[in-house]
PDB file of C-alpha atoms in Angstrom:
ATOM      1  CA  TYR A 294     -14.585  17.512  -1.688  1.00 61.00           C
ATOM      2  CA  ILE A 295     -13.026  14.060  -1.571  1.00 69.00           C
ATOM      3  CA  HIS A 296     -14.151  11.577  -4.204  1.00 64.00           C
ATOM      4  CA  LYS A 297     -14.474   8.081  -2.785  1.00 68.00           C
ATOM      5  CA  THR A 298     -14.667   4.963  -4.876  1.00 67.00           C
ATOM      6  CA  TYR A 299     -16.509   1.962  -3.530  1.00 66.00           C
ATOM      7  CA  ILE A 300     -15.762  -1.498  -4.817  1.00 67.00           C
ATOM      8  CA  GLN A 301     -18.375  -4.228  -4.774  1.00 72.00           C
ATOM      9  CA  LYS A 302     -16.929  -7.547  -3.712  1.00 72.00           C
ATOM     10  CA  GLY A 303     -18.803 -10.806  -3.673  1.00 80.00           C
ATOM     11  CA  VAL A 304     -22.139  -9.377  -4.839  1.00 87.00           C
ATOM     12  CA  ASP A 305     -22.487 -11.817  -7.764  1.00 90.00           C
ATOM     13  CA  THR A 306     -21.596 -14.720  -5.495  1.00 92.00           C
ATOM     14  CA  ARG A 307     -24.209 -13.671  -2.928  1.00 94.00           C
ATOM     15  CA  ILE A 308     -26.887 -13.396  -5.626  1.00 95.00           C
ATOM     16  CA  VAL A 309     -26.019 -16.868  -6.959  1.00 96.00           C
ATOM     17  CA  VAL A 310     -26.168 -18.371  -3.452  1.00 96.00           C
ATOM     18  CA  ASP A 311     -29.522 -16.694  -2.769  1.00 97.00           C
ATOM     19  CA  VAL A 312     -31.107 -17.665  -6.101  1.00 97.00           C
ATOM     20  CA  ILE A 313     -30.179 -21.331  -5.658  1.00 97.00           C
ATOM     21  CA  SER A 314     -30.661 -21.720  -1.889  1.00 98.00           C
ATOM     22  CA  LEU A 315     -34.022 -19.932  -1.907  1.00 98.00           C
ATOM     23  CA  ALA A 316     -35.199 -22.127  -4.795  1.00 98.00           C
ATOM     24  CA  LEU A 317     -34.166 -25.268  -2.914  1.00 97.00           C
ATOM     25  CA  SER A 318     -35.871 -24.113   0.283  1.00 97.00           C
ATOM     26  CA  ASP A 319     -39.084 -23.456  -1.694  1.00 97.00           C
ATOM     27  CA  ALA A 320     -39.034 -19.745  -0.800  1.00 98.00           C
ATOM     28  CA  TYR A 321     -40.379 -18.711  -4.208  1.00 97.00           C
ATOM     29  CA  ASP A 322     -42.299 -20.056  -7.182  1.00 97.00           C
ATOM     30  CA  THR A 323     -41.003 -17.452  -9.615  1.00 97.00           C
ATOM     31  CA  GLY A 324     -37.734 -15.645  -9.014  1.00 97.00           C
ATOM     32  CA  ILE A 325     -36.869 -12.386 -10.727  1.00 97.00           C
ATOM     33  CA  VAL A 326     -33.199 -11.500 -11.040  1.00 97.00           C
ATOM     34  CA  VAL A 327     -32.731  -7.802 -11.814  1.00 95.00           C
ATOM     35  CA  SER A 328     -29.368  -7.729 -13.547  1.00 94.00           C
ATOM     36  CA  GLY A 329     -27.796  -7.779 -16.978  1.00 94.00           C
ATOM     37  CA  ASP A 330     -24.658  -9.570 -15.779  1.00 94.00           C
ATOM     38  CA  SER A 331     -23.721 -12.717 -17.699  1.00 94.00           C
ATOM     39  CA  ASP A 332     -21.984 -14.078 -14.574  1.00 94.00           C
ATOM     40  CA  LEU A 333     -25.442 -14.918 -13.181  1.00 96.00           C
ATOM     41  CA  ALA A 334     -26.608 -16.947 -16.193  1.00 97.00           C
ATOM     42  CA  GLU A 335     -25.323 -20.264 -14.838  1.00 97.00           C
ATOM     43  CA  ALA A 336     -27.320 -19.848 -11.623  1.00 97.00           C
ATOM     44  CA  LEU A 337     -30.501 -19.233 -13.605  1.00 97.00           C
ATOM     45  CA  GLU A 338     -29.770 -22.281 -15.772  1.00 97.00           C
ATOM     46  CA  TRP A 339     -29.135 -24.398 -12.654  1.00 97.00           C
ATOM     47  CA  VAL A 340     -32.469 -23.417 -11.116  1.00 97.00           C
ATOM     48  CA  ARG A 341     -34.300 -24.187 -14.358  1.00 95.00           C
ATOM     49  CA  GLU A 342     -32.593 -27.581 -14.746  1.00 96.00           C
ATOM     50  CA  HIS A 343     -32.791 -28.797 -11.129  1.00 97.00           C
ATOM     51  CA  THR A 344     -36.041 -27.363  -9.779  1.00 97.00           C
ATOM     52  CA  LYS A 345     -39.567 -26.675 -10.948  1.00 96.00           C
ATOM     53  CA  LYS A 346     -39.125 -22.974 -10.272  1.00 97.00           C
ATOM     54  CA  ARG A 347     -39.590 -20.278 -12.876  1.00 97.00           C
ATOM     55  CA  ILE A 348     -36.777 -17.751 -13.095  1.00 97.00           C
ATOM     56  CA  GLU A 349     -37.111 -14.457 -14.929  1.00 97.00           C
ATOM     57  CA  ASN A 350     -34.640 -11.729 -15.765  1.00 97.00           C
ATOM     58  CA  ALA A 351     -35.352  -8.010 -15.605  1.00 96.00           C
ATOM     59  CA  CYS A 352     -33.037  -5.276 -16.802  1.00 95.00           C
ATOM     60  CA  VAL A 353     -32.951  -1.828 -18.320  1.00 93.00           C
ATOM     61  CA  PRO A 354     -32.594  -2.517 -22.047  1.00 91.00           C
ATOM     62  CA  CYS A 355     -29.057  -1.523 -23.005  1.00 89.00           C
ATOM     63  CA  SER A 356     -25.877  -3.025 -24.366  1.00 88.00           C
ATOM     64  CA  SER A 357     -24.830  -4.303 -20.915  1.00 88.00           C
ATOM     65  CA  TRP A 358     -27.859  -6.653 -20.763  1.00 94.00           C
ATOM     66  CA  SER A 359     -26.045  -9.835 -21.699  1.00 95.00           C
ATOM     67  CA  GLU A 360     -27.441 -12.325 -24.163  1.00 95.00           C
ATOM     68  CA  GLU A 361     -26.343 -15.166 -21.847  1.00 97.00           C
ATOM     69  CA  ILE A 362     -28.576 -14.142 -18.957  1.00 97.00           C
ATOM     70  CA  ARG A 363     -31.508 -13.439 -21.302  1.00 96.00           C
ATOM     71  CA  ARG A 364     -31.220 -16.944 -22.791  1.00 96.00           C
ATOM     72  CA  ALA A 365     -30.903 -18.539 -19.338  1.00 97.00           C
ATOM     73  CA  ALA A 366     -34.156 -17.021 -18.057  1.00 97.00           C
ATOM     74  CA  ASP A 367     -37.677 -18.347 -18.531  1.00 97.00           C
ATOM     75  CA  GLY A 368     -38.874 -14.806 -19.184  1.00 96.00           C
ATOM     76  CA  LYS A 369     -37.440 -11.367 -19.816  1.00 96.00           C
ATOM     77  CA  ILE A 370     -38.747  -8.085 -18.413  1.00 95.00           C
ATOM     78  CA  GLN A 371     -37.556  -4.896 -20.078  1.00 95.00           C
ATOM     79  CA  LEU A 372     -37.511  -2.162 -17.468  1.00 95.00           C
ATOM     80  CA  THR A 373     -38.469   0.649 -19.813  1.00 93.00           C
ATOM     81  CA  ARG A 374     -39.822   4.018 -18.708  1.00 91.00           C
ATOM     82  CA  ASP A 375     -43.330   3.008 -19.810  1.00 91.00           C
ATOM     83  CA  TYR A 376     -43.125  -0.261 -17.889  1.00 90.00           C
ATOM     84  CA  LEU A 377     -41.910   1.421 -14.721  1.00 91.00           C
ATOM     85  CA  GLU A 378     -44.462   4.259 -14.897  1.00 90.00           C
ATOM     86  CA  GLY A 379     -47.170   1.600 -14.924  1.00 80.00           C
ATOM     87  CA  CYS A 380     -45.915   0.277 -11.584  1.00 83.00           C
ATOM     88  CA  TYR A 381     -47.237   3.119  -9.445  1.00 75.00           C
TER      89      TYR A 381
END
């Protein structure tokens, strides 16, 4: 067995580009970013300040769900077991 490690490169950048460009092209009314990463907070703030779009943040509640991204969002969705079981 050979253990391989995969490194994500540019994922945050791609999410930021998509969140902003899709808002500007009127592709959504409410965007939901599923991440706890504080690096995305500025993109959420930009959308809120420069468009009339609503932007929400969903994440599994844990210590890696940054306060910055929660504050930047219009709404927060806690992806708890109960919440997710209600989805199907």
